[in-house]
Short mmCIF file of C-alpha atoms and ligand atoms in Angstrom, two decimals:
data_model
loop_
_atom_site.label_atom_id
_atom_site.label_comp_id
_atom_site.label_asym_id
_atom_site.label_seq_id
_atom_site.Cartn_x
_atom_site.Cartn_y
_atom_site.Cartn_z
CA MET A 1 4.87 20.10 -8.92
CA ARG A 2 2.78 17.32 -10.44
CA ASN A 3 -0.83 18.22 -11.17
CA ASP A 4 -1.97 15.11 -13.04
CA CYS A 5 -2.60 11.96 -11.00
CA PRO A 6 0.56 9.77 -11.01
CA ILE A 7 -1.68 6.65 -10.98
CA CYS A 8 -4.54 7.28 -13.42
CA GLY A 9 -3.55 10.56 -15.07
CA ALA A 10 -6.71 12.51 -14.17
CA ALA A 11 -6.31 16.28 -13.90
CA HIS A 12 -7.62 18.88 -11.41
CA PRO A 13 -6.77 17.30 -8.05
CA THR A 14 -8.53 18.41 -4.85
CA PRO A 15 -6.31 20.21 -2.28
CA ILE A 16 -6.27 18.23 0.99
CA ASP A 17 -3.59 19.67 3.25
CA HIS A 18 -0.90 22.32 2.94
CA ARG A 19 1.97 22.91 5.36
CA THR A 20 5.15 24.84 4.74
CA HIS A 21 8.45 24.47 6.58
CA THR A 22 7.67 20.95 7.82
CA PRO A 23 10.46 18.45 8.70
CA VAL A 24 11.02 15.94 5.90
CA LEU A 25 11.99 12.93 8.05
CA MET A 26 9.58 11.93 10.79
CA ASN A 27 11.37 8.80 11.94
CA ARG A 28 14.77 10.33 12.45
CA LEU A 29 15.36 11.39 16.05
CA TYR A 30 17.94 13.87 17.26
CA PRO A 31 20.36 13.90 20.21
CA SER A 32 19.51 17.48 21.22
CA ARG A 33 16.59 19.89 21.09
CA ASP A 34 18.59 22.31 18.91
CA ALA A 35 19.54 19.61 16.40
CA ALA A 36 15.88 18.49 16.23
CA ARG A 37 14.74 22.05 15.56
CA SER A 38 17.29 22.45 12.75
CA ALA A 39 15.98 19.35 10.91
CA THR A 40 15.72 19.65 7.11
CA ARG A 41 12.31 21.00 6.11
CA GLY A 42 10.14 21.06 3.00
CA THR A 43 6.60 21.82 1.84
CA LEU A 44 3.70 19.42 2.16
CA ASP A 45 1.02 20.05 -0.46
CA ILE A 46 -1.24 17.00 -0.41
CA VAL A 47 -3.82 16.77 -3.19
CA ALA A 48 -6.21 13.95 -4.08
CA CYS A 49 -7.22 12.63 -7.49
CA PRO A 50 -10.92 13.22 -8.27
CA THR A 51 -11.07 9.89 -10.16
CA CYS A 52 -9.10 7.24 -8.24
CA GLY A 53 -8.69 8.99 -4.89
CA PHE A 54 -4.90 8.62 -4.85
CA ALA A 55 -3.32 11.40 -2.76
CA TRP A 56 0.15 12.79 -3.33
CA ASN A 57 2.41 15.59 -2.20
CA ARG A 58 2.82 17.68 -5.32
CA ALA A 59 5.62 19.70 -3.66
CA PHE A 60 7.65 16.57 -2.81
CA GLU A 61 11.40 16.83 -3.42
CA PRO A 62 12.92 13.32 -3.32
CA ASN A 63 16.47 14.60 -2.86
CA LEU A 64 15.53 16.08 0.54
CA VAL A 65 14.76 12.62 1.91
CA VAL A 66 17.69 10.32 2.66
CA TYR A 67 17.06 6.95 4.31
CA ASP A 68 20.04 5.56 6.19
CA GLY A 69 20.86 3.68 9.39
CA ASP A 70 19.62 6.57 11.59
CA TYR A 71 16.09 5.96 10.37
CA GLU A 72 14.19 4.36 13.30
CA ASN A 73 10.66 3.11 12.71
CA ASP A 74 10.48 -0.19 14.59
CA GLN A 75 6.94 -0.55 15.95
CA THR A 76 7.19 -4.20 16.96
CA HIS A 77 7.78 -3.29 20.61
CA SER A 78 3.98 -3.13 20.68
CA ALA A 79 2.10 -6.42 21.12
CA ALA A 80 -0.82 -5.10 19.04
CA PHE A 81 1.47 -4.29 16.12
CA LEU A 82 3.36 -7.57 16.48
CA ALA A 83 0.11 -9.56 16.19
CA HIS A 84 -0.63 -7.67 12.97
CA VAL A 85 2.85 -8.43 11.60
CA MET A 86 2.52 -12.16 12.41
CA ALA A 87 -0.79 -12.35 10.54
CA ARG A 88 0.77 -10.73 7.46
CA ALA A 89 3.72 -13.17 7.57
CA ASP A 90 1.22 -16.06 7.70
CA ASP A 91 -0.43 -14.65 4.54
CA VAL A 92 2.91 -14.58 2.71
CA VAL A 93 3.88 -18.14 3.65
CA ALA A 94 0.38 -19.44 2.83
CA SER A 95 0.58 -17.92 -0.68
CA VAL A 96 3.12 -20.56 -1.80
CA PRO A 97 1.46 -23.95 -2.51
CA VAL A 98 2.08 -26.54 0.21
CA GLY A 99 5.07 -28.68 -0.73
CA ASP A 100 6.80 -25.97 -2.76
CA GLN A 101 9.97 -24.34 -1.51
CA ILE A 102 9.75 -20.64 -0.69
CA ASP A 103 11.99 -18.03 -2.30
CA TYR A 104 11.04 -14.79 -0.62
CA LEU A 105 11.94 -11.26 -1.67
CA GLU A 106 11.22 -8.18 0.44
CA ILE A 107 11.63 -4.62 -0.81
CA GLY A 108 12.10 -2.01 1.91
CA CYS A 109 12.74 -4.52 4.70
CA GLY A 110 14.05 -2.05 7.31
CA GLN A 111 15.94 -3.84 10.08
CA GLY A 112 14.67 -7.27 9.00
CA GLY A 113 11.82 -7.77 11.46
CA PHE A 114 9.35 -9.04 8.87
CA ILE A 115 11.80 -10.97 6.71
CA GLY A 116 12.91 -12.81 9.86
CA GLU A 117 9.28 -13.57 10.72
CA VAL A 118 8.61 -14.98 7.23
CA ALA A 119 11.84 -17.03 7.39
CA ARG A 120 10.86 -18.53 10.78
CA LYS A 121 7.31 -19.33 9.67
CA ALA A 122 8.52 -20.85 6.38
CA ALA A 123 11.07 -22.94 8.36
CA GLY A 124 12.13 -26.04 6.38
CA ARG A 125 10.37 -24.83 3.23
CA LEU A 126 12.51 -21.70 2.99
CA ARG A 127 15.12 -21.81 0.24
CA SER A 128 15.99 -18.12 0.17
CA ALA A 129 14.92 -14.85 1.77
CA GLU A 130 16.43 -11.69 0.32
CA GLY A 131 15.73 -8.16 1.47
CA PHE A 132 16.67 -4.75 0.09
CA ASP A 133 16.91 -1.57 2.17
CA PRO A 134 19.51 1.21 2.21
CA ALA A 135 18.66 1.82 5.90
CA TRP A 136 19.79 -1.73 6.92
CA ARG A 137 22.22 -1.36 9.85
CA GLY A 138 23.71 -4.85 9.69
CA ARG A 139 26.48 -6.19 7.47
CA ASP A 140 25.59 -6.28 3.78
CA ALA A 141 24.06 -9.58 2.59
CA THR A 142 23.42 -10.84 6.13
CA GLY A 143 20.09 -10.89 7.99
CA PRO A 144 18.01 -12.64 10.64
CA ASP A 145 17.13 -16.35 10.42
CA GLY A 146 19.24 -17.10 7.36
CA SER A 147 17.98 -14.18 5.29
CA ARG A 148 20.27 -11.87 3.31
CA ILE A 149 19.65 -8.13 3.44
CA HIS A 150 21.29 -5.90 0.85
CA LYS A 151 22.04 -2.34 1.92
CA VAL A 152 20.84 -0.86 -1.39
CA TYR A 153 17.59 0.03 -3.15
CA PHE A 154 16.04 -2.76 -5.22
CA THR A 155 16.77 -1.70 -8.81
CA ALA A 156 17.35 -3.41 -12.15
CA ASP A 157 21.10 -3.06 -11.50
CA ASN A 158 20.88 -4.78 -8.12
CA GLN A 159 18.51 -7.64 -8.94
CA ASN A 160 21.47 -9.86 -9.91
CA ARG A 161 22.13 -10.16 -6.17
CA LEU A 162 19.19 -12.60 -6.00
CA ILE A 163 20.36 -16.22 -5.96
CA HIS A 164 16.91 -17.71 -6.69
CA THR A 165 13.90 -16.33 -8.56
CA PRO A 166 11.37 -15.28 -5.92
CA ASN A 167 7.90 -16.86 -5.76
CA ALA A 168 6.66 -14.60 -2.94
CA VAL A 169 7.37 -10.88 -2.77
CA ALA A 170 6.34 -8.32 -0.17
CA SER A 171 6.83 -4.62 0.25
CA ARG A 172 5.38 -3.20 3.42
CA HIS A 173 5.18 0.50 4.22
CA THR A 174 7.51 1.41 1.38
CA ILE A 175 5.42 2.39 -1.65
CA GLU A 176 4.05 5.46 0.19
CA HIS A 177 7.62 6.83 0.20
CA VAL A 178 7.90 6.55 -3.59
CA PRO A 179 6.86 9.50 -5.81
CA ASP A 180 6.22 7.30 -8.87
CA PRO A 181 4.52 4.13 -7.56
CA VAL A 182 3.71 2.71 -11.02
CA ALA A 183 7.39 2.87 -12.00
CA PHE A 184 8.27 1.22 -8.66
CA LEU A 185 5.79 -1.65 -9.17
CA SER A 186 6.71 -2.03 -12.84
CA ALA A 187 10.38 -2.37 -11.90
CA ILE A 188 9.51 -5.17 -9.48
CA ARG A 189 7.40 -6.87 -12.14
CA ALA A 190 10.22 -6.60 -14.71
CA ALA A 191 12.80 -7.93 -12.23
CA LEU A 192 10.70 -11.05 -11.61
CA GLY A 193 11.08 -12.03 -15.26
CA PRO A 194 8.49 -12.77 -17.97
CA ASP A 195 7.70 -16.31 -16.74
CA SER A 196 7.16 -15.40 -13.09
CA ARG A 197 4.00 -16.48 -11.27
CA ALA A 198 5.13 -14.89 -8.02
CA LYS A 199 2.60 -13.60 -5.53
CA ILE A 200 3.13 -10.00 -4.48
CA PHE A 201 1.92 -8.34 -1.27
CA ILE A 202 1.84 -4.57 -0.76
CA GLU A 203 1.00 -2.92 2.58
CA THR A 204 0.47 0.82 2.82
CA PRO A 205 -1.71 3.37 4.66
CA CYS A 206 -5.25 4.00 3.38
CA ILE A 207 -6.06 7.62 2.53
CA ALA A 208 -9.81 6.96 2.85
CA TRP A 209 -9.31 5.83 6.48
CA ILE A 210 -7.12 8.87 7.22
CA LEU A 211 -9.62 11.33 5.81
CA THR A 212 -12.74 9.63 7.15
CA HIS A 213 -11.22 9.68 10.64
CA GLU A 214 -9.67 13.12 10.10
CA ALA A 215 -6.35 11.60 11.16
CA MET A 216 -4.28 14.43 9.73
CA GLN A 217 -1.31 13.35 11.86
CA ASP A 218 -1.04 10.50 9.34
CA LEU A 219 -0.16 12.87 6.49
CA PHE A 220 3.49 13.89 6.48
CA TYR A 221 6.41 14.54 4.19
CA GLU A 222 7.91 11.05 3.92
CA HIS A 223 4.58 9.69 2.69
CA CYS A 224 4.41 11.36 -0.70
CA SER A 225 1.99 8.73 -2.13
CA VAL A 226 -1.10 7.61 -0.21
CA PHE A 227 -3.58 5.18 -1.78
CA THR A 228 -7.24 4.30 -1.81
CA ALA A 229 -7.96 0.58 -2.32
CA ASP A 230 -9.04 1.40 -5.88
CA ALA A 231 -5.90 3.39 -6.68
CA LEU A 232 -3.64 0.62 -5.35
CA ARG A 233 -5.43 -2.06 -7.37
CA TYR A 234 -5.25 0.10 -10.48
CA ALA A 235 -1.52 0.82 -9.97
CA MET A 236 -0.77 -2.90 -9.57
CA GLU A 237 -2.79 -3.87 -12.65
CA LYS A 238 -1.14 -1.13 -14.67
CA SER A 239 2.26 -2.52 -13.58
CA GLY A 240 1.53 -6.03 -14.84
CA PHE A 241 0.09 -7.81 -11.79
CA GLY A 242 -3.23 -9.64 -12.17
CA SER A 243 -5.88 -11.11 -9.86
CA VAL A 244 -5.40 -8.15 -7.53
CA THR A 245 -7.41 -8.02 -4.32
CA VAL A 246 -7.12 -5.33 -1.66
CA HIS A 247 -8.11 -5.82 1.99
CA HIS A 248 -8.17 -3.40 4.91
CA VAL A 249 -6.10 -4.53 7.91
CA PHE A 250 -4.94 -3.12 11.28
CA GLY A 251 -8.33 -1.67 12.20
CA GLY A 252 -8.79 -0.37 8.65
CA GLN A 253 -5.72 1.91 8.73
CA TYR A 254 -3.69 -0.08 6.21
CA LEU A 255 -4.33 -1.59 2.79
CA TRP A 256 -3.03 -5.13 2.22
CA ALA A 257 -3.03 -5.90 -1.48
CA THR A 258 -2.13 -9.15 -3.22
CA GLY A 259 -1.59 -9.83 -6.89
CA ILE A 260 0.04 -12.38 -9.16
CA ALA A 261 2.76 -11.74 -11.71
CA GLY A 262 1.81 -13.20 -15.05
CA ALA A 263 -1.87 -13.60 -14.24
CA THR A 264 -4.03 -13.23 -17.32
CA PHE A 265 -3.83 -9.64 -18.37
CA ILE A 266 -7.04 -7.73 -17.92
CA PRO A 267 -7.12 -4.13 -19.11
CA PRO A 268 -6.94 -2.05 -15.93
CA ARG A 269 -10.37 -0.93 -14.80
CA LEU A 270 -10.52 2.78 -14.20
CA PRO A 271 -11.60 3.25 -10.61
CA SER A 272 -14.23 5.63 -9.39
CA SER A 273 -13.54 6.72 -5.81
CA ARG A 274 -14.88 10.02 -4.66
CA LEU A 275 -13.15 11.97 -1.96
CA ASP A 276 -15.41 14.99 -1.64
CA GLN A 277 -15.51 17.57 1.11
CA LEU A 278 -12.05 16.63 2.25
CA GLY A 279 -10.22 19.87 1.66
CA LYS A 280 -11.51 21.24 4.98
CA ALA A 281 -10.29 18.33 7.12
CA GLY A 282 -6.75 19.75 7.60
CA PRO A 283 -7.64 23.15 9.12
CA ARG A 284 -10.50 21.57 11.11
CA PHE A 285 -8.11 19.02 12.63
CA THR A 286 -5.51 21.63 13.59
CA GLU A 287 -8.06 23.92 15.18
CA LYS A 288 -9.86 21.15 17.08
CA TRP A 289 -6.74 19.59 18.55
CA SER A 290 -4.85 22.83 19.22
CA THR A 291 -7.83 23.90 21.32
CA ALA A 292 -7.91 20.55 23.12
CA VAL A 293 -4.17 20.70 23.84
CA ARG A 294 -4.37 24.28 25.20
CA ALA A 295 -7.36 23.34 27.35
CA ALA A 296 -5.56 20.27 28.74
CA ARG A 297 -2.78 22.50 30.06
CA TYR A 298 -5.18 23.91 32.69
CA SER A 299 -5.52 20.44 34.21
CA GLY A 300 -1.74 19.99 34.61
CA THR A 301 1.19 18.52 32.72
CA VAL A 302 0.47 17.28 29.17
CA ALA A 303 2.26 14.65 27.05
CA ILE A 304 1.76 12.64 23.90
CA TRP A 305 2.10 8.85 23.58
CA GLY A 306 3.82 7.74 20.39
CA ALA A 307 7.10 9.19 19.05
CA GLY A 308 6.63 7.97 15.49
CA ALA A 309 5.51 9.97 12.48
CA LYS A 310 2.03 10.52 13.96
CA GLY A 311 3.47 12.00 17.17
CA VAL A 312 5.95 14.22 15.32
CA THR A 313 3.18 15.54 13.07
CA PHE A 314 0.60 15.99 15.83
CA THR A 315 3.13 18.04 17.84
CA LEU A 316 3.97 20.21 14.81
CA LEU A 317 0.29 20.92 14.16
CA THR A 318 -0.82 21.64 17.73
CA ASP A 319 2.26 22.79 19.68
CA PRO A 320 5.09 23.37 17.18
CA GLU A 321 7.48 24.97 19.70
CA ALA A 322 6.75 22.27 22.34
CA GLN A 323 5.69 24.91 24.86
CA ILE A 324 2.79 22.84 26.21
CA PHE A 325 3.84 19.20 25.82
CA ASP A 326 6.22 18.05 28.53
CA CYS A 327 7.40 14.94 26.69
CA ALA A 328 6.56 12.22 24.17
CA ILE A 329 6.32 8.70 25.60
CA ASP A 330 7.42 5.69 23.55
CA ILE A 331 8.17 2.07 24.40
CA ASN A 332 10.87 1.78 21.70
CA PRO A 333 14.22 2.07 23.59
CA GLY A 334 15.84 3.24 20.32
CA LYS A 335 13.88 6.51 20.61
CA GLN A 336 14.07 7.20 24.34
CA GLY A 337 16.20 10.18 25.38
CA LEU A 338 16.18 11.60 21.84
CA HIS A 339 14.19 14.53 20.42
CA LEU A 340 11.41 14.78 17.81
CA ALA A 341 12.11 16.52 14.49
CA GLY A 342 10.92 20.11 14.32
CA SER A 343 9.53 20.68 17.81
CA GLY A 344 12.51 19.23 19.67
CA LEU A 345 10.18 17.48 22.16
CA GLN A 346 12.06 14.86 24.22
CA VAL A 347 11.08 11.16 24.14
CA LEU A 348 10.82 9.33 27.48
CA SER A 349 10.18 5.73 28.49
CA PRO A 350 6.94 5.06 30.42
CA ARG A 351 9.08 4.60 33.56
CA ALA A 352 10.74 8.03 33.17
CA ALA A 353 7.40 9.64 32.27
CA ALA A 354 5.93 8.34 35.55
CA GLU A 355 8.02 10.98 37.35
CA ARG A 356 6.54 13.92 35.42
CA ASN A 357 3.19 14.05 37.22
CA LEU A 358 1.28 13.88 33.91
CA LYS A 359 -2.42 14.75 33.88
CA THR A 360 -3.32 14.36 30.19
CA ILE A 361 -1.78 12.11 27.53
CA PHE A 362 -2.84 12.42 23.89
CA VAL A 363 -2.66 8.97 22.30
CA MET A 364 -1.51 8.99 18.67
CA ASN A 365 -2.94 5.64 17.59
CA PRO A 366 -6.21 4.26 19.00
CA ASN A 367 -5.08 0.71 18.16
CA TYR A 368 -2.66 0.88 21.11
CA LEU A 369 -5.11 2.29 23.66
CA ASP A 370 -5.52 -0.95 25.68
CA GLU A 371 -1.79 -1.50 25.75
CA ILE A 372 -1.12 2.11 26.84
CA TRP A 373 -3.82 1.89 29.49
CA ARG A 374 -2.05 -1.19 30.95
CA LEU A 375 1.37 0.51 30.86
CA THR A 376 0.15 3.69 32.57
CA SER A 377 -1.50 1.53 35.19
CA ASP A 378 1.71 -0.53 35.70
CA HIS A 379 3.75 2.65 36.15
CA SER A 380 1.13 4.40 38.32
CA ILE A 381 0.68 7.20 35.80
CA ASP A 382 -2.63 8.78 36.81
CA ALA A 383 -3.39 10.71 33.61
CA THR A 384 -6.42 11.00 31.34
CA LEU A 385 -5.79 9.22 28.01
CA VAL A 386 -7.18 11.07 24.99
CA PRO A 387 -7.12 9.09 21.71
CA ILE A 388 -6.83 11.30 18.62
CA ASN A 389 -9.19 9.26 16.41
ZN1 ZN B 401 -6.06 9.09 -10.11
#
């Protein structure tokens, strides 16, 4: 239970969302309905800092969350997501001055999709690409396109695995899983060494977008730390990165921050975000969408599209026993046939879902609506698509 803001130290956080008995791993799928329903659970107690807007789960228990090779969160089967990933890889490569060799380090690299993209784009300029992730399924110190992925967390003890000092560093969709983000960033800064001028890139969900859009399906156990742009900038400055800028990307859902190690130290500016009136968003979301889901049942068979964290959470909030939803549809073959944590809802491919006579499909992420519309059309699924945000 942490009541002072882990980023700026302000007291008296605002309660945002509270759920007990919620599965702790959203991106782990299960071979049977019973196994999915017996998933490890914990308490989500999201609060937001009145000063910097940072939101955290003050009931988070790190030892409940274990990331290993069963963790499946590949979203690059979607063309919309892939285009986003390519643009971020371009940013990383462009951050190293033309003519210089690139030594790239990625922290939390998953199954190497992004590190491979950076390696391919850097091409002849790439000298090294090293990734760290305990969930890596390949052989230790191997990776796509000449990269090396280490099946461990990036810590002071493991930094000696780096052959070259990195000049470009990225960590995408990792810091939100870390209960002490300033310690995480400070450790990266220390590992780069006192003379480093490396560029760092951090990508993470934006709490202001989530709350403005009342996208409560985006708040879940694994994400114990969710930033505003101000809070992320402040955390990076506090950790020894300078010249920090923070952009919104992917339709505003994600923050994409850059900073430079060793940039002239400026005393961190205390931010002043205000997240008022947000405590009511959680109950309002659950009531609104539970009603919509129950109403949809009268038109025929109901499903959700998206078996990631958003889909798992939306199901838990609106139909926790999966009595209404027939299935979850996902284009990632690694998820198809398996079951969602908590509810036990089964995941089907679009082709298999075409045989369920679906009438309503709730779409978890509006960014994929065009793509989903094309897929339902290709598979002759004649259902109404309802985007959540
Ligand atoms: Zn704060």
